[in-house]
Short mmCIF file of C-alpha atoms and ligand atoms in Angstrom, two decimals:
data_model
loop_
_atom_site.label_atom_id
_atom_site.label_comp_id
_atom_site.label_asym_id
_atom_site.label_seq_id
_atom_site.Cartn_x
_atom_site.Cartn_y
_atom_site.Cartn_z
CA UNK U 189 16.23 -5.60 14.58
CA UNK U 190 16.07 -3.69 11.37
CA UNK U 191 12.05 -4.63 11.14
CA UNK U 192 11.92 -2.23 13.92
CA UNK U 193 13.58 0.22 12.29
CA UNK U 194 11.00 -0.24 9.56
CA UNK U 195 7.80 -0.37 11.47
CA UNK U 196 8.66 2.81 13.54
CA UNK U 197 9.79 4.86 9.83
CA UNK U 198 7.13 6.72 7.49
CA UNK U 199 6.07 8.76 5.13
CA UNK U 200 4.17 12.01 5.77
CA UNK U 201 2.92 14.44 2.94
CA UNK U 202 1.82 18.04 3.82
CA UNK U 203 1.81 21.39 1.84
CA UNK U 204 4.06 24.23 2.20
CA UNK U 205 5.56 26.97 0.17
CA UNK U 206 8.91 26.31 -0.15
CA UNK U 207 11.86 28.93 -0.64
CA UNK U 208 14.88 28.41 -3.04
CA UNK U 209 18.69 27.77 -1.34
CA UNK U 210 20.62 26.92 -4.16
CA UNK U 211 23.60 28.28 -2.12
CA UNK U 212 26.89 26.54 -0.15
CA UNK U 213 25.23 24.90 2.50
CA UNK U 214 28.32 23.05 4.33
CA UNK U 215 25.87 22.27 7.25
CA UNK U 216 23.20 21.09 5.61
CA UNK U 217 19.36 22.29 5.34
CA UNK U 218 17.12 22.66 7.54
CA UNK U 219 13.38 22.30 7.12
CA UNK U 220 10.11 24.07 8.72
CA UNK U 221 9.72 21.04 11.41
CA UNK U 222 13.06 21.06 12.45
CA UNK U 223 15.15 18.11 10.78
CA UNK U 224 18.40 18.59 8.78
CA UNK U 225 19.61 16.62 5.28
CA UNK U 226 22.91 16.94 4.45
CA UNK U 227 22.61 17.16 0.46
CA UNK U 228 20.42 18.57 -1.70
CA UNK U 229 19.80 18.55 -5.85
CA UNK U 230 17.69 21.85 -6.41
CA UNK U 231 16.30 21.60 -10.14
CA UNK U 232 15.11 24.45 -11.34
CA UNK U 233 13.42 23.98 -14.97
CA UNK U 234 12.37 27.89 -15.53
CA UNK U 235 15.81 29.00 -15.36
CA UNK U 236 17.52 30.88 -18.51
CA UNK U 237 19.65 27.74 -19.27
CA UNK U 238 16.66 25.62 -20.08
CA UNK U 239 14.45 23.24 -18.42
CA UNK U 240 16.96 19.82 -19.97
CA UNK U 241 20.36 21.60 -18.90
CA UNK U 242 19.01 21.40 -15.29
CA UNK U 243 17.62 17.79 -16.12
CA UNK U 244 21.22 16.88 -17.54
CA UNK U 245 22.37 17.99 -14.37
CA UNK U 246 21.17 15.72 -12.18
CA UNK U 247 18.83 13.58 -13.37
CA UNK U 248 18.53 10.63 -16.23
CA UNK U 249 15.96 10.50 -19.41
CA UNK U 250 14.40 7.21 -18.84
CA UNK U 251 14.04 5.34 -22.48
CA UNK U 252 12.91 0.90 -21.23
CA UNK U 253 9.45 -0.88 -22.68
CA UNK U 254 7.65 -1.47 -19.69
CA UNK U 255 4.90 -4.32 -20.58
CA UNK U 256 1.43 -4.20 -18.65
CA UNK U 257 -0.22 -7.25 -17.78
CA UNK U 258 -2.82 -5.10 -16.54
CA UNK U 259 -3.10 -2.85 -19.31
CA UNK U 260 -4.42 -2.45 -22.65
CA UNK U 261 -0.99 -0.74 -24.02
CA UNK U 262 2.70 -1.19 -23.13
CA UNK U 263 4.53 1.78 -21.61
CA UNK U 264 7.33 3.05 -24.15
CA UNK U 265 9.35 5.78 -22.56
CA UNK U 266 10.90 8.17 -24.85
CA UNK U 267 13.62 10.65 -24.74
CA UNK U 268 11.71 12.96 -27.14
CA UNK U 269 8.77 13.20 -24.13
CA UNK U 270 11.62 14.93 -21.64
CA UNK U 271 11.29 18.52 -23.03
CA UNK U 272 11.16 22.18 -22.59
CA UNK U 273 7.63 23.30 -22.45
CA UNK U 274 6.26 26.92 -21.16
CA UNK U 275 9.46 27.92 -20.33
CA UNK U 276 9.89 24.90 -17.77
CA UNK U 277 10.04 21.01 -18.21
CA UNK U 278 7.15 19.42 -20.37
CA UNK U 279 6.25 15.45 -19.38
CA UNK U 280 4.50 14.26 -21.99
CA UNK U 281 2.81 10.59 -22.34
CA UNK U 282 1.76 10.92 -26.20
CA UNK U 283 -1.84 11.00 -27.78
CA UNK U 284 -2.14 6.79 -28.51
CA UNK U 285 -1.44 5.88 -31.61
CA UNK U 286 -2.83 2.03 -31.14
CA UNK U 287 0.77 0.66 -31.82
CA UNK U 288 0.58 -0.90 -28.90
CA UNK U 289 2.68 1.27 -26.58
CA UNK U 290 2.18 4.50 -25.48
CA UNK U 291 5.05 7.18 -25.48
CA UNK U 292 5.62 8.09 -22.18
CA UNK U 293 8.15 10.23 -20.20
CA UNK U 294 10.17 9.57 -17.21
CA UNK U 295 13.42 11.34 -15.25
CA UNK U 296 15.11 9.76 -12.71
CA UNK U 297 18.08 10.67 -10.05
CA UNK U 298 21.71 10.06 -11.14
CA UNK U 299 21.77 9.08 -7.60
CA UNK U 300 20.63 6.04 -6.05
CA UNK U 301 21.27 6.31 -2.57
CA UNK U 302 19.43 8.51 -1.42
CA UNK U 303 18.16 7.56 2.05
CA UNK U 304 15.58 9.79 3.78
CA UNK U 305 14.46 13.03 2.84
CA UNK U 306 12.44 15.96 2.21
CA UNK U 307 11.16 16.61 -1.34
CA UNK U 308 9.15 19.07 -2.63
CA UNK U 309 7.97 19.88 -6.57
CA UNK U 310 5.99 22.90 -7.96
CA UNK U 311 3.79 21.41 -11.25
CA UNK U 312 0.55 21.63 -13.21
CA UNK U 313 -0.78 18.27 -13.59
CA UNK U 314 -2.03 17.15 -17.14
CA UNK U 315 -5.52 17.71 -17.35
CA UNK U 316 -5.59 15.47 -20.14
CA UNK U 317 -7.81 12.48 -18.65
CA UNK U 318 -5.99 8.50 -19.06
CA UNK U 319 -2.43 9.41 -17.52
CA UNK U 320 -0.50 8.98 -14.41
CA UNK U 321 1.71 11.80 -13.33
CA UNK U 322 4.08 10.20 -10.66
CA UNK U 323 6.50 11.76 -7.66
CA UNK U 324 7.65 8.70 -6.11
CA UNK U 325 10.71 7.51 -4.53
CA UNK U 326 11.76 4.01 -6.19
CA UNK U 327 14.56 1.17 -6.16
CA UNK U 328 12.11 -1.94 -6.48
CA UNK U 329 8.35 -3.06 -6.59
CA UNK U 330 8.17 -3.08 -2.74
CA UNK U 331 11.09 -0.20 -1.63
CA UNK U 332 8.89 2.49 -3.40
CA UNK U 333 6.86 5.39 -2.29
CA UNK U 334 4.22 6.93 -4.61
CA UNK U 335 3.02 10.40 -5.57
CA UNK U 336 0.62 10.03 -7.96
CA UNK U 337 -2.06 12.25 -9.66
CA UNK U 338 -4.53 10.65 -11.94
CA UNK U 339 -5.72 13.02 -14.97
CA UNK U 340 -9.00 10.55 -14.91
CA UNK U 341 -10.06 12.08 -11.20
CA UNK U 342 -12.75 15.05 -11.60
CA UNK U 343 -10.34 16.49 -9.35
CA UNK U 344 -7.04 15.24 -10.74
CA UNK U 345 -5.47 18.82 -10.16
CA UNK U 346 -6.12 18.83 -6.59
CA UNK U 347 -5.92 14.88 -5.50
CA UNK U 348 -2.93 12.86 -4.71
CA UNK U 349 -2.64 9.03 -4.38
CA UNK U 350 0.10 8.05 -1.59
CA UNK U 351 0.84 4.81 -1.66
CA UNK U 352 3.74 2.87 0.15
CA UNK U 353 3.95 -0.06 -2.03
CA UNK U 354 2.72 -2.99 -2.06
CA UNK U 355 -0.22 -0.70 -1.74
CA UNK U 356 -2.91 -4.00 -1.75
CA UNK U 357 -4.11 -6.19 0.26
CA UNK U 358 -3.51 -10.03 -0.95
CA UNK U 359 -6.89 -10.31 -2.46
CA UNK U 360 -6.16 -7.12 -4.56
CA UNK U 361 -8.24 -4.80 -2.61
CA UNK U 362 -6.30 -1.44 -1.40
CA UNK U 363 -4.81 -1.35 1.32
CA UNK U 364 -6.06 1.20 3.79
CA UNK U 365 -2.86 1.16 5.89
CA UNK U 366 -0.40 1.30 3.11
CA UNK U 367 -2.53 3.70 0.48
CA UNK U 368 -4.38 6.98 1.41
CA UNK U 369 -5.72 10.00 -0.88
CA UNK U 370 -4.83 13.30 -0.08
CA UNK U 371 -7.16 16.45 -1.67
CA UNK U 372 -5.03 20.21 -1.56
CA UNK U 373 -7.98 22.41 -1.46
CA UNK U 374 -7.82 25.17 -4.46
CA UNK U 375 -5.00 23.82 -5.67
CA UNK U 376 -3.91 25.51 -9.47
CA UNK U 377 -0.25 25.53 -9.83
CA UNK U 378 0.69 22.79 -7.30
CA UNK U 379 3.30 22.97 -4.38
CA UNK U 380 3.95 19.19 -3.51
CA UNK U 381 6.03 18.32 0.06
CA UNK U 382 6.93 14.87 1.12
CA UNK U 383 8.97 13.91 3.96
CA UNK U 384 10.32 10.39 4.07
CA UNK U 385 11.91 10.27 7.44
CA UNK U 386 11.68 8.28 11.29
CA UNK U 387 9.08 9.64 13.55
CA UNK U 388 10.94 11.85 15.51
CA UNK U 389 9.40 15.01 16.14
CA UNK U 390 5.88 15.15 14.51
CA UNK U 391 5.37 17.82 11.86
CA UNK U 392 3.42 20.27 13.26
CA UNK U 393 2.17 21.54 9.46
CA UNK U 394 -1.39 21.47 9.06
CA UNK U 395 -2.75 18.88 6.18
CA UNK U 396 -0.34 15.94 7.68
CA UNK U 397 -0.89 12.58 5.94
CA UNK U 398 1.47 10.12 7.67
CA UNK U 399 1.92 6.63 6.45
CA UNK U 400 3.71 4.10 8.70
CA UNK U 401 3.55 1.28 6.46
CA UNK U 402 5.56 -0.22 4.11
CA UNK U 403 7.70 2.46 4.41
CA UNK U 404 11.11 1.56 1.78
CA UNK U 405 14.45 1.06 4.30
CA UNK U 406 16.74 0.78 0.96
CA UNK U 407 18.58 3.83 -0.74
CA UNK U 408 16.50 4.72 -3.82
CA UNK U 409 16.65 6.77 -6.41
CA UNK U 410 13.62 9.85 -7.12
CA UNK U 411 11.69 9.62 -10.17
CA UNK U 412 9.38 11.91 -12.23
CA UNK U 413 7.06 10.42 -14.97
CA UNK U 414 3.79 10.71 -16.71
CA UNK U 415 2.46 7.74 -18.24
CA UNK U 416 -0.21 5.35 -19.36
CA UNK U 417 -1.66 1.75 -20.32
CA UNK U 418 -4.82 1.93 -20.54
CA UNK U 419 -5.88 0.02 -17.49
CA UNK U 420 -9.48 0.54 -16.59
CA UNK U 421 -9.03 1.55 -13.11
CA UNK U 422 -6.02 3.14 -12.88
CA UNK U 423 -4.36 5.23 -15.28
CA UNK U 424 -8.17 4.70 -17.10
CA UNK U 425 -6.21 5.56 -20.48
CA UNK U 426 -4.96 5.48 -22.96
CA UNK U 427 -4.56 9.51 -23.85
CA UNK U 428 -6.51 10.50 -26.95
CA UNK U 429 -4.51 13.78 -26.62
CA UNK U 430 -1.13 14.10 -25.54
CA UNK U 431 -1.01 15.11 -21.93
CA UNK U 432 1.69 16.91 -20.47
CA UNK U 433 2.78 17.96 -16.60
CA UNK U 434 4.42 20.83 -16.38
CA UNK U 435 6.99 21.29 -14.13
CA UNK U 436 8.66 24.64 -12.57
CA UNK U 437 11.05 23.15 -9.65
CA UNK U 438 11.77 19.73 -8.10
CA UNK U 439 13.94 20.51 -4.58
CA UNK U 440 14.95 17.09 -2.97
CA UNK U 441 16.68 17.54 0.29
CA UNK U 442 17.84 14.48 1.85
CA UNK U 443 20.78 12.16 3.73
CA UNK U 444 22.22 9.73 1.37
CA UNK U 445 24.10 6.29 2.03
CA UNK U 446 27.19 8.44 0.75
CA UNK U 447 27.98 11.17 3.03
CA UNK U 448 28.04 10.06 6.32
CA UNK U 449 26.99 11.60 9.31
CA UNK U 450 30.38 12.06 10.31
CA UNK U 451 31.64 13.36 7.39
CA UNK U 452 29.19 15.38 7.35
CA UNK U 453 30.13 16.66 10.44
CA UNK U 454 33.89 16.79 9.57
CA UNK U 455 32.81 19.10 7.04
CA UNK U 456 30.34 21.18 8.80
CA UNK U 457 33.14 22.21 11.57
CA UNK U 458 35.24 23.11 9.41
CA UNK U 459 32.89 25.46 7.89
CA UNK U 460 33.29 26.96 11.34
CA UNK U 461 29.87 25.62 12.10
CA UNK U 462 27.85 27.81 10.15
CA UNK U 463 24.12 27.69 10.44
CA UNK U 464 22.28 25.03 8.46
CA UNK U 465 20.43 27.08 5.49
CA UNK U 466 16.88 27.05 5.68
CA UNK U 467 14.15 25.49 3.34
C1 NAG V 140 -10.91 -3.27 -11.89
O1 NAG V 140 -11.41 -3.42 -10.58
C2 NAG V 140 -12.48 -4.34 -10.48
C3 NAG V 140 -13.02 -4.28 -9.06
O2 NAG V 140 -11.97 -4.38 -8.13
C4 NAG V 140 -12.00 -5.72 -10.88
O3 NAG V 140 -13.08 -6.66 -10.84
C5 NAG V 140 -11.47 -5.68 -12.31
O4 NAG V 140 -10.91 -6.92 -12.63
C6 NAG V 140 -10.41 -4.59 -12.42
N1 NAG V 140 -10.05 -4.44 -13.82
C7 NAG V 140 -8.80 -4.42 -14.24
C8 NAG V 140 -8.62 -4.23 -15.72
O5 NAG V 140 -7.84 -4.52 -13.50
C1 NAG V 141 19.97 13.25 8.39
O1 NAG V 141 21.26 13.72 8.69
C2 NAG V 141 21.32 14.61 9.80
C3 NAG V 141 22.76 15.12 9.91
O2 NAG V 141 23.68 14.04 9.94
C4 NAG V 141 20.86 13.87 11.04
O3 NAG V 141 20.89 14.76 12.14
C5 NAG V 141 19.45 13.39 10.81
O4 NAG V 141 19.01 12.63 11.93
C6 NAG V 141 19.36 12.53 9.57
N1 NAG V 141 17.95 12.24 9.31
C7 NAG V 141 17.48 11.01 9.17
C8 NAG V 141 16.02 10.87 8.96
O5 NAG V 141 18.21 10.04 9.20
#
């Protein structure tokens, strides 16, 4: 019965400000509507260390060709692309260069099994237009769950795609059920929050976008990039300037496949039970 398990699962995206707890928390977290995650990897790129000591922390420098059948440019990620920038982590896909790939940048989790969550990033989005800046949980084609922000959209600094993929229909259109925009009015400095959770308990937050399908059942791993190749409706690039996202924190809060729920509570007791910390 784990189709069940699948149909009755989603994705919902709303906007919150979201406090720091870097702290011991032996019993978890717990967030604004009500559901606790065991673990959490709190990345903070403005602190005095540097932006890449918290990336080497927790997180690997993606470096693979990606071809594009779609596209007029390969994807080349590059560890170069992964650095500090205004005192917090630059993304950078590079100004094109017409060598047929374009540099790109991409971090993703050491971990891979993570397993529900709730996942929140403070970021400017490049306003350079022809790039993809992408939030996304990922593990294959069809276990994947998108944030992206296209720096093509006259509103690229406010609108985010949400896509549970496959996120088309079979004849290529989108697919209404599986794909929705989201627009964060005023939006400068951006405060992302995803939840990727079962439907227990609606979030009562204001500016709920909930998407039941296609929702990934398979640990994953949590990914940050900012790419192009030049596809005409998508990405719309290539860059003819490099474009960067800037980005200040990424706080993932979630259950993994690795700490069980009883461990979990093994080690929660003998905490002496102390309250969950709050996020
Ligand atoms: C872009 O979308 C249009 C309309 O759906 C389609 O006809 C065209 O083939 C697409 N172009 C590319 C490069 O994918
Ligand atoms: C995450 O773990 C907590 C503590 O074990 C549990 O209460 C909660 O139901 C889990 N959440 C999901 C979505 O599985």
């Amino acid at each position: 019965m784990a189709s069940l398990v699948l149909l009755n699962s989603l994705l919902a995206v709303f906007f919150a400000s979201s406090t720091v707890s870097a702290q011991s928390c032996p019993c978890g977290y717990r967030d604004s509507s009500g559901h606790t995650w065991r673990e959490a990897i709190v990345s903070t790129f403005t602190q005095d260390a540097g932006a890449l000591a918290a990336v080497d922390a927790d997180w690997i420098i993606a470096t693979d060709h990606e071809d594009q059948p779609t596209g007029t440019a390969a994807i080349q990620y590059v560890a170069a692309n992964v650095m500090e920038f205004q005192d917090a982590l630059g993304l950078k896909a590079s100004a094109y260069d017409g060598s047929g790939s374009v540099k790109s940048a991409e971090i993703f989790t050491q971990r891979s099994d993570i397993l529900y969550g709730s996942f929140r990033m403070q970021a400017q989005v490049p306003s350079v237009p022809g790039v993809v800046f992408g939030f996304f949980t990922y593990i294959t084609e069809t276990q994947e769950q998108d944030i992206e922000f296209l720096s093509s959209d006259v509103d690229y600094y406010q609108r985010l795609h949400y896509t549970n993929q496959p996120g088309q229909l079979q004849n290529s259109d989108p697919d209404p059920d599986a794909a929705k925009d989201v627009v964060i009015p005023g939006a400068d400095l951006l405060a992302v929050h995803v939840q990727w959770r079962t439907p227990t308990n609606h979030p009562s937050e204001q500016s709920t976008t909930i998407i039941t399908k296609n929702v990934p059942t398979t640990p994953s791993e949590f990914v940050l990039n900012v790419w192009s190749n030049g596809d005409a409706n998508f990405s719309k690039g290539p860059p003819t300037a490099d474009a960067i996202a800037t980005v200040h924190y990424v706080h993932l809060y979630f259950n993994s496949t690795t700490l069980s729920a009883a461990t979990f509570a093994s080690a929660c007791s003998a905490a002496g039970n102390v309250a969950p910390c709050s996020i």
